[in-house]
């Protein structure tokens, strides 16, 4: 007998057949920093897509950002946005609220969805924290989701380096003040 569905290769988008069901998962995840200079303000952009919609009230957590001297805050400014044709970040509408919770000791950023997302759609948000004052090795950065009907396993984010000044995809400075940073 012919199977009703089959899977080849193991990745999202490789399911075959009319009854193939993709498990809840992050389809991809990336983070790009705006600066790698010690002590500098670092505007980071996180982009991701999921195989299932996420509901308003669900929480995303970015971990692996230890070493920043940015103090704890429940009101770290967050910018919704989308990708420019050149691959940069364009502030705009999105499902995230205007602020996130930053925890210095654990190096974690918690973002709550203000509205529902759609499966397979790329979402982006940007936030700024201070870089560590001295050079140090980078940590594994992960994105996790909670508050969902079906769990989604965390994903290791692909970390993109800070653009060079001549790079057209440079991340624009949001102009938002950074808690504990220079104005």
PDB file of C-alpha atoms in Angstrom:
ATOM      1  CA  UNK A   1       0.000   0.000   0.000  1.00  0.00           C
ATOM      2  CA  UNK A   2       1.043   3.569  -0.666  1.00  0.00           C
ATOM      3  CA  UNK A   3       1.598   5.620   2.523  1.00  0.00           C
ATOM      4  CA  UNK A   4      -0.694   8.596   3.054  1.00  0.00           C
ATOM      5  CA  UNK A   5       2.324  10.776   3.745  1.00  0.00           C
ATOM      6  CA  UNK A   6       6.049  10.457   3.766  1.00  0.00           C
ATOM      7  CA  UNK A   7       8.892  12.582   4.960  1.00  0.00           C
ATOM      8  CA  UNK A   8      12.235  12.888   3.228  1.00  0.00           C
ATOM      9  CA  UNK A   9      15.286  14.471   4.761  1.00  0.00           C
ATOM     10  CA  UNK A  10      13.918  15.717   8.069  1.00  0.00           C
ATOM     11  CA  UNK A  11      13.508  19.452   7.494  1.00  0.00           C
ATOM     12  CA  UNK A  12      10.475  21.704   7.334  1.00  0.00           C
ATOM     13  CA  UNK A  13       9.111  21.986   3.832  1.00  0.00           C
ATOM     14  CA  UNK A  14      10.149  18.461   2.916  1.00  0.00           C
ATOM     15  CA  UNK A  15       6.911  16.774   3.974  1.00  0.00           C
ATOM     16  CA  UNK A  16       5.144  15.083   1.092  1.00  0.00           C
ATOM     17  CA  UNK A  17       1.538  14.007   0.583  1.00  0.00           C
ATOM     18  CA  UNK A  18      -1.883  15.339   1.366  1.00  0.00           C
ATOM     19  CA  UNK A  19      -1.965  14.331   5.033  1.00  0.00           C
ATOM     20  CA  UNK A  20       1.563  15.368   5.982  1.00  0.00           C
ATOM     21  CA  UNK A  21       1.453  17.434   9.160  1.00  0.00           C
ATOM     22  CA  UNK A  22       4.393  19.555  10.226  1.00  0.00           C
ATOM     23  CA  UNK A  23       5.100  19.418  13.965  1.00  0.00           C
ATOM     24  CA  UNK A  24       5.068  22.731  15.844  1.00  0.00           C
ATOM     25  CA  UNK A  25       8.565  24.156  15.436  1.00  0.00           C
ATOM     26  CA  UNK A  26      10.643  27.193  14.659  1.00  0.00           C
ATOM     27  CA  UNK A  27      11.282  27.072  10.914  1.00  0.00           C
ATOM     28  CA  UNK A  28      14.355  29.301  11.311  1.00  0.00           C
ATOM     29  CA  UNK A  29      15.772  31.865  13.699  1.00  0.00           C
ATOM     30  CA  UNK A  30      18.465  34.530  13.361  1.00  0.00           C
ATOM     31  CA  UNK A  31      19.911  37.325  15.433  1.00  0.00           C
ATOM     32  CA  UNK A  32      22.101  40.125  14.100  1.00  0.00           C
ATOM     33  CA  UNK A  33      23.956  42.541  16.283  1.00  0.00           C
ATOM     34  CA  UNK A  34      24.517  46.158  15.344  1.00  0.00           C
ATOM     35  CA  UNK A  35      27.896  46.573  17.082  1.00  0.00           C
ATOM     36  CA  UNK A  36      30.650  44.369  18.411  1.00  0.00           C
ATOM     37  CA  UNK A  37      32.561  47.197  20.138  1.00  0.00           C
ATOM     38  CA  UNK A  38      33.078  46.718  23.896  1.00  0.00           C
ATOM     39  CA  UNK A  39      30.669  48.842  25.956  1.00  0.00           C
ATOM     40  CA  UNK A  40      28.781  50.081  22.885  1.00  0.00           C
ATOM     41  CA  UNK A  41      25.028  50.201  22.452  1.00  0.00           C
ATOM     42  CA  UNK A  42      24.084  47.130  20.458  1.00  0.00           C
ATOM     43  CA  UNK A  43      20.852  47.242  18.417  1.00  0.00           C
ATOM     44  CA  UNK A  44      19.976  43.596  17.817  1.00  0.00           C
ATOM     45  CA  UNK A  45      17.441  42.246  15.350  1.00  0.00           C
ATOM     46  CA  UNK A  46      15.795  38.846  15.883  1.00  0.00           C
ATOM     47  CA  UNK A  47      13.947  37.207  12.996  1.00  0.00           C
ATOM     48  CA  UNK A  48      12.079  33.903  12.986  1.00  0.00           C
ATOM     49  CA  UNK A  49       9.147  31.952  11.586  1.00  0.00           C
ATOM     50  CA  UNK A  50       7.104  29.142  13.138  1.00  0.00           C
ATOM     51  CA  UNK A  51       5.248  26.227  11.589  1.00  0.00           C
ATOM     52  CA  UNK A  52       2.138  27.045  13.627  1.00  0.00           C
ATOM     53  CA  UNK A  53       0.443  30.321  14.546  1.00  0.00           C
ATOM     54  CA  UNK A  54       1.307  31.802  17.951  1.00  0.00           C
ATOM     55  CA  UNK A  55      -1.495  33.383  19.971  1.00  0.00           C
ATOM     56  CA  UNK A  56      -1.528  36.795  21.616  1.00  0.00           C
ATOM     57  CA  UNK A  57      -0.197  36.423  25.159  1.00  0.00           C
ATOM     58  CA  UNK A  58       2.409  33.804  24.202  1.00  0.00           C
ATOM     59  CA  UNK A  59       5.954  34.619  25.268  1.00  0.00           C
ATOM     60  CA  UNK A  60       9.208  34.454  23.326  1.00  0.00           C
ATOM     61  CA  UNK A  61      12.493  34.317  25.221  1.00  0.00           C
ATOM     62  CA  UNK A  62      15.921  35.088  23.788  1.00  0.00           C
ATOM     63  CA  UNK A  63      18.659  33.609  25.984  1.00  0.00           C
ATOM     64  CA  UNK A  64      22.457  33.585  25.825  1.00  0.00           C
ATOM     65  CA  UNK A  65      22.978  37.353  26.125  1.00  0.00           C
ATOM     66  CA  UNK A  66      24.916  37.284  29.412  1.00  0.00           C
ATOM     67  CA  UNK A  67      27.597  39.871  30.060  1.00  0.00           C
ATOM     68  CA  UNK A  68      25.630  42.993  29.151  1.00  0.00           C
ATOM     69  CA  UNK A  69      25.739  45.650  31.886  1.00  0.00           C
ATOM     70  CA  UNK A  70      22.213  46.806  30.901  1.00  0.00           C
ATOM     71  CA  UNK A  71      20.244  46.806  34.179  1.00  0.00           C
ATOM     72  CA  UNK A  72      17.091  44.743  34.704  1.00  0.00           C
ATOM     73  CA  UNK A  73      13.969  46.367  33.310  1.00  0.00           C
ATOM     74  CA  UNK A  74      10.408  45.394  32.441  1.00  0.00           C
ATOM     75  CA  UNK A  75      10.280  48.242  29.920  1.00  0.00           C
ATOM     76  CA  UNK A  76      13.125  47.696  27.442  1.00  0.00           C
ATOM     77  CA  UNK A  77      11.990  49.373  24.221  1.00  0.00           C
ATOM     78  CA  UNK A  78      11.142  46.960  21.447  1.00  0.00           C
ATOM     79  CA  UNK A  79      10.629  47.766  17.770  1.00  0.00           C
ATOM     80  CA  UNK A  80       8.479  45.642  15.464  1.00  0.00           C
ATOM     81  CA  UNK A  81       9.615  45.510  11.879  1.00  0.00           C
ATOM     82  CA  UNK A  82      10.207  43.713   8.637  1.00  0.00           C
ATOM     83  CA  UNK A  83      13.076  43.000   6.291  1.00  0.00           C
ATOM     84  CA  UNK A  84      14.113  45.527   3.673  1.00  0.00           C
ATOM     85  CA  UNK A  85      14.869  44.290   0.139  1.00  0.00           C
ATOM     86  CA  UNK A  86      18.580  44.616   1.028  1.00  0.00           C
ATOM     87  CA  UNK A  87      18.148  42.372   4.088  1.00  0.00           C
ATOM     88  CA  UNK A  88      18.158  45.150   6.701  1.00  0.00           C
ATOM     89  CA  UNK A  89      15.522  46.004   9.322  1.00  0.00           C
ATOM     90  CA  UNK A  90      12.658  48.426   8.669  1.00  0.00           C
ATOM     91  CA  UNK A  91      10.653  49.455  11.771  1.00  0.00           C
ATOM     92  CA  UNK A  92       6.920  48.982  11.294  1.00  0.00           C
ATOM     93  CA  UNK A  93       3.882  47.029  12.387  1.00  0.00           C
ATOM     94  CA  UNK A  94       4.108  43.630  14.018  1.00  0.00           C
ATOM     95  CA  UNK A  95       2.673  41.362  16.695  1.00  0.00           C
ATOM     96  CA  UNK A  96       4.976  42.407  19.541  1.00  0.00           C
ATOM     97  CA  UNK A  97       4.247  44.905  22.259  1.00  0.00           C
ATOM     98  CA  UNK A  98       6.289  48.115  22.617  1.00  0.00           C
ATOM     99  CA  UNK A  99       8.460  46.810  25.462  1.00  0.00           C
ATOM    100  CA  UNK A 100      10.213  43.649  26.616  1.00  0.00           C
ATOM    101  CA  UNK A 101      11.570  42.400  29.935  1.00  0.00           C
ATOM    102  CA  UNK A 102      15.366  42.270  30.228  1.00  0.00           C
ATOM    103  CA  UNK A 103      17.084  40.251  32.980  1.00  0.00           C
ATOM    104  CA  UNK A 104      20.780  41.100  33.335  1.00  0.00           C
ATOM    105  CA  UNK A 105      21.953  38.109  35.421  1.00  0.00           C
ATOM    106  CA  UNK A 106      20.507  35.462  33.113  1.00  0.00           C
ATOM    107  CA  UNK A 107      21.082  37.473  29.918  1.00  0.00           C
ATOM    108  CA  UNK A 108      17.509  36.890  28.806  1.00  0.00           C
ATOM    109  CA  UNK A 109      14.978  39.000  26.934  1.00  0.00           C
ATOM    110  CA  UNK A 110      11.282  38.146  27.275  1.00  0.00           C
ATOM    111  CA  UNK A 111       8.859  39.374  24.611  1.00  0.00           C
ATOM    112  CA  UNK A 112       5.075  38.975  24.844  1.00  0.00           C
ATOM    113  CA  UNK A 113       2.927  38.790  21.736  1.00  0.00           C
ATOM    114  CA  UNK A 114       0.304  41.540  21.608  1.00  0.00           C
ATOM    115  CA  UNK A 115      -1.472  39.895  18.655  1.00  0.00           C
ATOM    116  CA  UNK A 116      -1.590  36.531  16.888  1.00  0.00           C
ATOM    117  CA  UNK A 117       1.009  35.461  14.328  1.00  0.00           C
ATOM    118  CA  UNK A 118       0.584  33.375  11.187  1.00  0.00           C
ATOM    119  CA  UNK A 119       2.366  30.111  10.437  1.00  0.00           C
ATOM    120  CA  UNK A 120       5.206  30.425   7.925  1.00  0.00           C
ATOM    121  CA  UNK A 121       5.449  34.221   8.149  1.00  0.00           C
ATOM    122  CA  UNK A 122       8.773  35.844   9.037  1.00  0.00           C
ATOM    123  CA  UNK A 123       8.592  38.163  12.047  1.00  0.00           C
ATOM    124  CA  UNK A 124      11.281  40.570  13.249  1.00  0.00           C
ATOM    125  CA  UNK A 125      11.859  42.679  16.332  1.00  0.00           C
ATOM    126  CA  UNK A 126      14.715  44.887  17.448  1.00  0.00           C
ATOM    127  CA  UNK A 127      16.008  45.900  20.867  1.00  0.00           C
ATOM    128  CA  UNK A 128      19.143  47.558  22.231  1.00  0.00           C
ATOM    129  CA  UNK A 129      21.339  46.535  25.131  1.00  0.00           C
ATOM    130  CA  UNK A 130      24.901  47.475  26.021  1.00  0.00           C
ATOM    131  CA  UNK A 131      27.772  45.219  24.999  1.00  0.00           C
ATOM    132  CA  UNK A 132      30.037  43.862  27.746  1.00  0.00           C
ATOM    133  CA  UNK A 133      32.757  46.395  28.662  1.00  0.00           C
ATOM    134  CA  UNK A 134      35.581  43.988  27.761  1.00  0.00           C
ATOM    135  CA  UNK A 135      35.956  41.505  24.901  1.00  0.00           C
ATOM    136  CA  UNK A 136      34.616  38.057  25.762  1.00  0.00           C
ATOM    137  CA  UNK A 137      33.571  34.904  23.945  1.00  0.00           C
ATOM    138  CA  UNK A 138      30.040  34.793  22.612  1.00  0.00           C
ATOM    139  CA  UNK A 139      27.476  32.361  24.023  1.00  0.00           C
ATOM    140  CA  UNK A 140      24.948  30.165  22.271  1.00  0.00           C
ATOM    141  CA  UNK A 141      21.854  32.318  21.681  1.00  0.00           C
ATOM    142  CA  UNK A 142      18.496  30.545  21.684  1.00  0.00           C
ATOM    143  CA  UNK A 143      14.879  31.454  21.045  1.00  0.00           C
ATOM    144  CA  UNK A 144      12.107  29.681  22.955  1.00  0.00           C
ATOM    145  CA  UNK A 145       8.330  30.057  23.039  1.00  0.00           C
ATOM    146  CA  UNK A 146       5.972  29.419  25.950  1.00  0.00           C
ATOM    147  CA  UNK A 147       2.292  29.827  26.716  1.00  0.00           C
ATOM    148  CA  UNK A 148       1.316  27.679  23.718  1.00  0.00           C
ATOM    149  CA  UNK A 149      -1.202  24.850  23.325  1.00  0.00           C
ATOM    150  CA  UNK A 150       1.513  22.648  21.790  1.00  0.00           C
ATOM    151  CA  UNK A 151       5.130  23.036  22.873  1.00  0.00           C
ATOM    152  CA  UNK A 152       7.791  24.186  20.431  1.00  0.00           C
ATOM    153  CA  UNK A 153      11.388  23.195  21.115  1.00  0.00           C
ATOM    154  CA  UNK A 154      13.876  26.082  21.473  1.00  0.00           C
ATOM    155  CA  UNK A 155      16.011  26.874  18.447  1.00  0.00           C
ATOM    156  CA  UNK A 156      19.677  27.888  18.328  1.00  0.00           C
ATOM    157  CA  UNK A 157      19.699  31.253  16.589  1.00  0.00           C
ATOM    158  CA  UNK A 158      22.022  31.784  13.654  1.00  0.00           C
ATOM    159  CA  UNK A 159      24.176  34.683  14.856  1.00  0.00           C
ATOM    160  CA  UNK A 160      25.087  37.220  12.208  1.00  0.00           C
ATOM    161  CA  UNK A 161      28.014  39.594  12.783  1.00  0.00           C
ATOM    162  CA  UNK A 162      27.664  43.331  13.080  1.00  0.00           C
ATOM    163  CA  UNK A 163      27.610  44.977   9.659  1.00  0.00           C
ATOM    164  CA  UNK A 164      30.641  46.965   8.614  1.00  0.00           C
ATOM    165  CA  UNK A 165      30.170  50.716   7.988  1.00  0.00           C
ATOM    166  CA  UNK A 166      30.207  50.081   4.233  1.00  0.00           C
ATOM    167  CA  UNK A 167      27.591  47.307   4.496  1.00  0.00           C
ATOM    168  CA  UNK A 168      24.245  48.371   2.962  1.00  0.00           C
ATOM    169  CA  UNK A 169      22.339  46.074   5.336  1.00  0.00           C
ATOM    170  CA  UNK A 170      23.451  48.002   8.427  1.00  0.00           C
ATOM    171  CA  UNK A 171      20.940  48.000  11.244  1.00  0.00           C
ATOM    172  CA  UNK A 172      19.606  51.511  11.789  1.00  0.00           C
ATOM    173  CA  UNK A 173      19.791  52.979  15.279  1.00  0.00           C
ATOM    174  CA  UNK A 174      16.250  53.082  16.640  1.00  0.00           C
ATOM    175  CA  UNK A 175      17.109  56.196  18.643  1.00  0.00           C
ATOM    176  CA  UNK A 176      15.657  54.587  21.744  1.00  0.00           C
ATOM    177  CA  UNK A 177      17.519  55.203  25.007  1.00  0.00           C
ATOM    178  CA  UNK A 178      19.190  52.194  26.576  1.00  0.00           C
ATOM    179  CA  UNK A 179      18.669  51.766  30.324  1.00  0.00           C
ATOM    180  CA  UNK A 180      21.991  52.365  32.057  1.00  0.00           C
ATOM    181  CA  UNK A 181      23.566  53.653  28.845  1.00  0.00           C
ATOM    182  CA  UNK A 182      24.843  57.007  27.782  1.00  0.00           C
ATOM    183  CA  UNK A 183      22.149  59.316  26.397  1.00  0.00           C
TER     184      UNK A 183
END
